[in-house]
Amino acid sequence: MSSQTLSLHTEADTKALAEKLAQMNLSGSVWLSGDLGAGKTTFVRYWLQAMGHKGAVKSPTYTLVEPYQINMQGGLKPVYHADLYRLNDPEELDFIGFYEYLDEPNSLVIIEWASQASQVLPKPDYRIDIIRHLDDKRVVTLTGFEEV
């Protein structure tokens, strides 16, 4: 699986990367990793807005999953933003019907803290790893994407 590394120096850089990903109209699962405060949820917010979502983008920290139906060319696109940070047991994913999101045609499932359930989740189609540096620069490694 190929990977590329980018440096994001400003929030505008983060937004520009999210807009490029939105243009790709991806389907499948994306594992989004980074320490607390790395900017994962902010990145997802920009991504969903660039896809055309008009409302608020809430952090799914307590709900585990926030569903979105985004109006795109060709119809509605199901997008699920998951945050597994507070997952107590990977079996909880069965109880909430999480695997149905992954099986839904044309869906995009963005998973923060997938490492909490990596032993039970199918391997991701894409990975985005964000490292925040002391100067607030983010180094982002994209794996599985065509050239961005």
JSON list of C-alpha atoms in Angstrom, two decimals:
[
{"chain": "A", "resi": 1, "resn": "MET", "atom": "CA", "xyz": [0.00, 0.00, 0.00]},
{"chain": "A", "resi": 2, "resn": "SER", "atom": "CA", "xyz": [1.55, 3.32, -1.02]},
{"chain": "A", "resi": 3, "resn": "SER", "atom": "CA", "xyz": [1.86, 6.25, 1.36]},
{"chain": "A", "resi": 4, "resn": "GLN", "atom": "CA", "xyz": [2.74, 9.92, 1.19]},
{"chain": "A", "resi": 5, "resn": "THR", "atom": "CA", "xyz": [3.62, 12.42, 3.87]},
{"chain": "A", "resi": 6, "resn": "LEU", "atom": "CA", "xyz": [2.54, 16.06, 3.91]},
{"chain": "A", "resi": 7, "resn": "SER", "atom": "CA", "xyz": [3.26, 18.96, 6.26]},
{"chain": "A", "resi": 8, "resn": "LEU", "atom": "CA", "xyz": [0.33, 21.15, 7.24]},
{"chain": "A", "resi": 9, "resn": "HIS", "atom": "CA", "xyz": [1.52, 24.45, 8.66]},
{"chain": "A", "resi": 10, "resn": "THR", "atom": "CA", "xyz": [-1.82, 26.22, 9.09]},
{"chain": "A", "resi": 11, "resn": "GLU", "atom": "CA", "xyz": [-5.49, 25.43, 9.54]},
{"chain": "A", "resi": 12, "resn": "ALA", "atom": "CA", "xyz": [-5.95, 26.57, 5.93]},
{"chain": "A", "resi": 13, "resn": "ASP", "atom": "CA", "xyz": [-3.57, 23.77, 4.88]},
{"chain": "A", "resi": 14, "resn": "THR", "atom": "CA", "xyz": [-5.71, 21.28, 6.81]},
{"chain": "A", "resi": 15, "resn": "LYS", "atom": "CA", "xyz": [-8.85, 22.58, 5.12]},
{"chain": "A", "resi": 16, "resn": "ALA", "atom": "CA", "xyz": [-7.20, 22.38, 1.67]},
{"chain": "A", "resi": 17, "resn": "LEU", "atom": "CA", "xyz": [-6.24, 18.73, 2.24]},
{"chain": "A", "resi": 18, "resn": "ALA", "atom": "CA", "xyz": [-9.78, 17.90, 3.39]},
{"chain": "A", "resi": 19, "resn": "GLU", "atom": "CA", "xyz": [-11.14, 19.55, 0.22]},
{"chain": "A", "resi": 20, "resn": "LYS", "atom": "CA", "xyz": [-8.87, 17.40, -1.96]},
{"chain": "A", "resi": 21, "resn": "LEU", "atom": "CA", "xyz": [-10.09, 14.25, -0.22]},
{"chain": "A", "resi": 22, "resn": "ALA", "atom": "CA", "xyz": [-13.72, 15.35, -0.62]},
{"chain": "A", "resi": 23, "resn": "GLN", "atom": "CA", "xyz": [-13.20, 15.65, -4.38]},
{"chain": "A", "resi": 24, "resn": "MET", "atom": "CA", "xyz": [-12.08, 12.01, -4.45]},
{"chain": "A", "resi": 25, "resn": "ASN", "atom": "CA", "xyz": [-15.56, 10.85, -3.28]},
{"chain": "A", "resi": 26, "resn": "LEU", "atom": "CA", "xyz": [-14.08, 7.90, -1.38]},
{"chain": "A", "resi": 27, "resn": "SER", "atom": "CA", "xyz": [-15.98, 4.89, -0.15]},
{"chain": "A", "resi": 28, "resn": "GLY", "atom": "CA", "xyz": [-14.83, 2.31, 2.36]},
{"chain": "A", "resi": 29, "resn": "SER", "atom": "CA", "xyz": [-13.15, 2.74, 5.71]},
{"chain": "A", "resi": 30, "resn": "VAL", "atom": "CA", "xyz": [-10.58, 5.30, 6.77]},
{"chain": "A", "resi": 31, "resn": "TRP", "atom": "CA", "xyz": [-8.66, 4.89, 10.00]},
{"chain": "A", "resi": 32, "resn": "LEU", "atom": "CA", "xyz": [-7.73, 8.30, 11.35]},
{"chain": "A", "resi": 33, "resn": "SER", "atom": "CA", "xyz": [-5.06, 8.25, 14.04]},
{"chain": "A", "resi": 34, "resn": "GLY", "atom": "CA", "xyz": [-3.23, 10.82, 16.12]},
{"chain": "A", "resi": 35, "resn": "ASP", "atom": "CA", "xyz": [-2.81, 11.80, 19.73]},
{"chain": "A", "resi": 36, "resn": "LEU", "atom": "CA", "xyz": [-5.45, 13.77, 21.63]},
{"chain": "A", "resi": 37, "resn": "GLY", "atom": "CA", "xyz": [-5.46, 17.30, 20.26]},
{"chain": "A", "resi": 38, "resn": "ALA", "atom": "CA", "xyz": [-3.83, 16.35, 16.95]},
{"chain": "A", "resi": 39, "resn": "GLY", "atom": "CA", "xyz": [-6.81, 17.76, 15.03]},
{"chain": "A", "resi": 40, "resn": "LYS", "atom": "CA", "xyz": [-8.60, 14.60, 13.90]},
{"chain": "A", "resi": 41, "resn": "THR", "atom": "CA", "xyz": [-12.14, 15.86, 14.49]},
{"chain": "A", "resi": 42, "resn": "THR", "atom": "CA", "xyz": [-11.33, 19.26, 13.00]},
{"chain": "A", "resi": 43, "resn": "PHE", "atom": "CA", "xyz": [-10.00, 17.50, 9.93]},
{"chain": "A", "resi": 44, "resn": "VAL", "atom": "CA", "xyz": [-13.19, 15.42, 9.63]},
{"chain": "A", "resi": 45, "resn": "ARG", "atom": "CA", "xyz": [-15.31, 18.57, 10.04]},
{"chain": "A", "resi": 46, "resn": "TYR", "atom": "CA", "xyz": [-13.53, 20.23, 7.09]},
{"chain": "A", "resi": 47, "resn": "TRP", "atom": "CA", "xyz": [-13.81, 17.02, 5.07]},
{"chain": "A", "resi": 48, "resn": "LEU", "atom": "CA", "xyz": [-17.58, 16.68, 5.58]},
{"chain": "A", "resi": 49, "resn": "GLN", "atom": "CA", "xyz": [-18.15, 20.38, 4.89]},
{"chain": "A", "resi": 50, "resn": "ALA", "atom": "CA", "xyz": [-16.13, 20.09, 1.68]},
{"chain": "A", "resi": 51, "resn": "MET", "atom": "CA", "xyz": [-18.33, 17.14, 0.68]},
{"chain": "A", "resi": 52, "resn": "GLY", "atom": "CA", "xyz": [-21.36, 19.40, 1.05]},
{"chain": "A", "resi": 53, "resn": "HIS", "atom": "CA", "xyz": [-22.56, 18.86, 4.62]},
{"chain": "A", "resi": 54, "resn": "LYS", "atom": "CA", "xyz": [-24.26, 22.06, 5.81]},
{"chain": "A", "resi": 55, "resn": "GLY", "atom": "CA", "xyz": [-24.96, 21.41, 9.50]},
{"chain": "A", "resi": 56, "resn": "ALA", "atom": "CA", "xyz": [-22.81, 20.96, 12.56]},
{"chain": "A", "resi": 57, "resn": "VAL", "atom": "CA", "xyz": [-20.21, 18.22, 12.73]},
{"chain": "A", "resi": 58, "resn": "LYS", "atom": "CA", "xyz": [-20.20, 16.89, 16.27]},
{"chain": "A", "resi": 59, "resn": "SER", "atom": "CA", "xyz": [-17.47, 14.84, 17.85]},
{"chain": "A", "resi": 60, "resn": "PRO", "atom": "CA", "xyz": [-18.71, 11.26, 18.28]},
{"chain": "A", "resi": 61, "resn": "THR", "atom": "CA", "xyz": [-16.64, 10.77, 21.45]},
{"chain": "A", "resi": 62, "resn": "TYR", "atom": "CA", "xyz": [-19.68, 9.90, 23.58]},
{"chain": "A", "resi": 63, "resn": "THR", "atom": "CA", "xyz": [-22.07, 8.56, 20.94]},
{"chain": "A", "resi": 64, "resn": "LEU", "atom": "CA", "xyz": [-19.38, 6.40, 19.21]},
{"chain": "A", "resi": 65, "resn": "VAL", "atom": "CA", "xyz": [-20.87, 7.16, 15.77]},
{"chain": "A", "resi": 66, "resn": "GLU", "atom": "CA", "xyz": [-22.36, 10.24, 14.12]},
{"chain": "A", "resi": 67, "resn": "PRO", "atom": "CA", "xyz": [-24.21, 9.44, 10.86]},
{"chain": "A", "resi": 68, "resn": "TYR", "atom": "CA", "xyz": [-24.49, 11.87, 7.94]},
{"chain": "A", "resi": 69, "resn": "GLN", "atom": "CA", "xyz": [-26.36, 11.72, 4.63]},
{"chain": "A", "resi": 70, "resn": "ILE", "atom": "CA", "xyz": [-24.54, 14.11, 2.34]},
{"chain": "A", "resi": 71, "resn": "ASN", "atom": "CA", "xyz": [-26.13, 15.32, -0.87]},
{"chain": "A", "resi": 72, "resn": "MET", "atom": "CA", "xyz": [-23.52, 14.82, -3.57]},
{"chain": "A", "resi": 73, "resn": "GLN", "atom": "CA", "xyz": [-23.62, 14.48, -7.32]},
{"chain": "A", "resi": 74, "resn": "GLY", "atom": "CA", "xyz": [-25.30, 11.16, -7.96]},
{"chain": "A", "resi": 75, "resn": "GLY", "atom": "CA", "xyz": [-27.45, 11.24, -4.81]},
{"chain": "A", "resi": 76, "resn": "LEU", "atom": "CA", "xyz": [-27.07, 10.86, -1.08]},
{"chain": "A", "resi": 77, "resn": "LYS", "atom": "CA", "xyz": [-23.77, 9.57, 0.29]},
{"chain": "A", "resi": 78, "resn": "PRO", "atom": "CA", "xyz": [-23.82, 7.84, 3.68]},
{"chain": "A", "resi": 79, "resn": "VAL", "atom": "CA", "xyz": [-20.91, 8.94, 5.86]},
{"chain": "A", "resi": 80, "resn": "TYR", "atom": "CA", "xyz": [-20.28, 7.63, 9.36]},
{"chain": "A", "resi": 81, "resn": "HIS", "atom": "CA", "xyz": [-17.84, 9.36, 11.67]},
{"chain": "A", "resi": 82, "resn": "ALA", "atom": "CA", "xyz": [-16.82, 7.07, 14.52]},
{"chain": "A", "resi": 83, "resn": "ASP", "atom": "CA", "xyz": [-14.67, 7.71, 17.57]},
{"chain": "A", "resi": 84, "resn": "LEU", "atom": "CA", "xyz": [-13.75, 4.55, 19.44]},
{"chain": "A", "resi": 85, "resn": "TYR", "atom": "CA", "xyz": [-11.66, 6.24, 22.14]},
{"chain": "A", "resi": 86, "resn": "ARG", "atom": "CA", "xyz": [-14.19, 5.42, 24.87]},
{"chain": "A", "resi": 87, "resn": "LEU", "atom": "CA", "xyz": [-14.96, 1.91, 23.60]},
{"chain": "A", "resi": 88, "resn": "ASN", "atom": "CA", "xyz": [-14.81, -0.42, 26.60]},
{"chain": "A", "resi": 89, "resn": "ASP", "atom": "CA", "xyz": [-14.98, -3.69, 24.71]},
{"chain": "A", "resi": 90, "resn": "PRO", "atom": "CA", "xyz": [-14.76, -4.27, 20.95]},
{"chain": "A", "resi": 91, "resn": "GLU", "atom": "CA", "xyz": [-17.87, -6.49, 21.22]},
{"chain": "A", "resi": 92, "resn": "GLU", "atom": "CA", "xyz": [-19.86, -3.27, 21.76]},
{"chain": "A", "resi": 93, "resn": "LEU", "atom": "CA", "xyz": [-19.52, -2.68, 18.00]},
{"chain": "A", "resi": 94, "resn": "ASP", "atom": "CA", "xyz": [-21.80, -5.68, 17.40]},
{"chain": "A", "resi": 95, "resn": "PHE", "atom": "CA", "xyz": [-24.41, -4.30, 19.79]},
{"chain": "A", "resi": 96, "resn": "ILE", "atom": "CA", "xyz": [-24.65, -0.96, 17.97]},
{"chain": "A", "resi": 97, "resn": "GLY", "atom": "CA", "xyz": [-24.73, -2.52, 14.49]},
{"chain": "A", "resi": 98, "resn": "PHE", "atom": "CA", "xyz": [-21.41, -0.94, 13.52]},
{"chain": "A", "resi": 99, "resn": "TYR", "atom": "CA", "xyz": [-20.54, -3.53, 10.87]},
{"chain": "A", "resi": 100, "resn": "GLU", "atom": "CA", "xyz": [-23.67, -2.58, 8.89]},
{"chain": "A", "resi": 101, "resn": "TYR", "atom": "CA", "xyz": [-22.08, 0.83, 8.25]},
{"chain": "A", "resi": 102, "resn": "LEU", "atom": "CA", "xyz": [-19.07, -0.88, 6.67]},
{"chain": "A", "resi": 103, "resn": "ASP", "atom": "CA", "xyz": [-21.32, -3.05, 4.48]},
{"chain": "A", "resi": 104, "resn": "GLU", "atom": "CA", "xyz": [-23.53, -0.21, 3.24]},
{"chain": "A", "resi": 105, "resn": "PRO", "atom": "CA", "xyz": [-22.95, 0.44, -0.49]},
{"chain": "A", "resi": 106, "resn": "ASN", "atom": "CA", "xyz": [-21.03, 3.64, -1.28]},
{"chain": "A", "resi": 107, "resn": "SER", "atom": "CA", "xyz": [-20.59, 4.48, 2.41]},
{"chain": "A", "resi": 108, "resn": "LEU", "atom": "CA", "xyz": [-17.57, 6.24, 3.86]},
{"chain": "A", "resi": 109, "resn": "VAL", "atom": "CA", "xyz": [-16.71, 5.24, 7.43]},
{"chain": "A", "resi": 110, "resn": "ILE", "atom": "CA", "xyz": [-14.13, 7.47, 9.10]},
{"chain": "A", "resi": 111, "resn": "ILE", "atom": "CA", "xyz": [-12.88, 5.90, 12.34]},
{"chain": "A", "resi": 112, "resn": "GLU", "atom": "CA", "xyz": [-10.89, 7.77, 14.98]},
{"chain": "A", "resi": 113, "resn": "TRP", "atom": "CA", "xyz": [-9.09, 5.56, 17.50]},
{"chain": "A", "resi": 114, "resn": "ALA", "atom": "CA", "xyz": [-9.65, 2.39, 15.45]},
{"chain": "A", "resi": 115, "resn": "SER", "atom": "CA", "xyz": [-6.77, 0.89, 17.43]},
{"chain": "A", "resi": 116, "resn": "GLN", "atom": "CA", "xyz": [-9.28, 0.34, 20.26]},
{"chain": "A", "resi": 117, "resn": "ALA", "atom": "CA", "xyz": [-10.89, -2.38, 18.12]},
{"chain": "A", "resi": 118, "resn": "SER", "atom": "CA", "xyz": [-8.21, -3.23, 15.55]},
{"chain": "A", "resi": 119, "resn": "GLN", "atom": "CA", "xyz": [-8.41, -6.92, 16.43]},
{"chain": "A", "resi": 120, "resn": "VAL", "atom": "CA", "xyz": [-12.07, -7.13, 15.31]},
{"chain": "A", "resi": 121, "resn": "LEU", "atom": "CA", "xyz": [-12.34, -4.47, 12.60]},
{"chain": "A", "resi": 122, "resn": "PRO", "atom": "CA", "xyz": [-11.62, -5.33, 8.97]},
{"chain": "A", "resi": 123, "resn": "LYS", "atom": "CA", "xyz": [-8.42, -3.75, 7.67]},
{"chain": "A", "resi": 124, "resn": "PRO", "atom": "CA", "xyz": [-8.95, -0.17, 6.47]},
{"chain": "A", "resi": 125, "resn": "ASP", "atom": "CA", "xyz": [-9.05, 0.88, 2.85]},
{"chain": "A", "resi": 126, "resn": "TYR", "atom": "CA", "xyz": [-7.17, 4.06, 3.79]},
{"chain": "A", "resi": 127, "resn": "ARG", "atom": "CA", "xyz": [-5.18, 5.41, 6.73]},
{"chain": "A", "resi": 128, "resn": "ILE", "atom": "CA", "xyz": [-4.54, 8.98, 7.80]},
{"chain": "A", "resi": 129, "resn": "ASP", "atom": "CA", "xyz": [-2.01, 9.48, 10.58]},
{"chain": "A", "resi": 130, "resn": "ILE", "atom": "CA", "xyz": [-1.65, 12.97, 12.07]},
{"chain": "A", "resi": 131, "resn": "ILE", "atom": "CA", "xyz": [1.30, 13.98, 14.24]},
{"chain": "A", "resi": 132, "resn": "ARG", "atom": "CA", "xyz": [1.14, 17.38, 15.91]},
{"chain": "A", "resi": 133, "resn": "HIS", "atom": "CA", "xyz": [4.47, 19.10, 16.50]},
{"chain": "A", "resi": 134, "resn": "LEU", "atom": "CA", "xyz": [5.23, 21.68, 19.19]},
{"chain": "A", "resi": 135, "resn": "ASP", "atom": "CA", "xyz": [5.08, 24.50, 16.62]},
{"chain": "A", "resi": 136, "resn": "ASP", "atom": "CA", "xyz": [1.48, 23.39, 15.78]},
{"chain": "A", "resi": 137, "resn": "LYS", "atom": "CA", "xyz": [2.58, 22.01, 12.42]},
{"chain": "A", "resi": 138, "resn": "ARG", "atom": "CA", "xyz": [0.90, 18.72, 11.56]},
{"chain": "A", "resi": 139, "resn": "VAL", "atom": "CA", "xyz": [2.68, 15.98, 9.68]},
{"chain": "A", "resi": 140, "resn": "VAL", "atom": "CA", "xyz": [0.10, 13.84, 7.91]},
{"chain": "A", "resi": 141, "resn": "THR", "atom": "CA", "xyz": [0.80, 10.44, 6.40]},
{"chain": "A", "resi": 142, "resn": "LEU", "atom": "CA", "xyz": [-1.80, 9.22, 3.91]},
{"chain": "A", "resi": 143, "resn": "THR", "atom": "CA", "xyz": [-1.77, 5.51, 3.12]},
{"chain": "A", "resi": 144, "resn": "GLY", "atom": "CA", "xyz": [-3.75, 3.83, 0.35]},
{"chain": "A", "resi": 145, "resn": "PHE", "atom": "CA", "xyz": [-4.65, 7.04, -1.47]},
{"chain": "A", "resi": 146, "resn": "GLU", "atom": "CA", "xyz": [-3.81, 7.95, -5.02]},
{"chain": "A", "resi": 147, "resn": "GLU", "atom": "CA", "xyz": [-1.51, 10.97, -5.17]},
{"chain": "A", "resi": 148, "resn": "VAL", "atom": "CA", "xyz": [-3.14, 13.80, -3.22]}
]
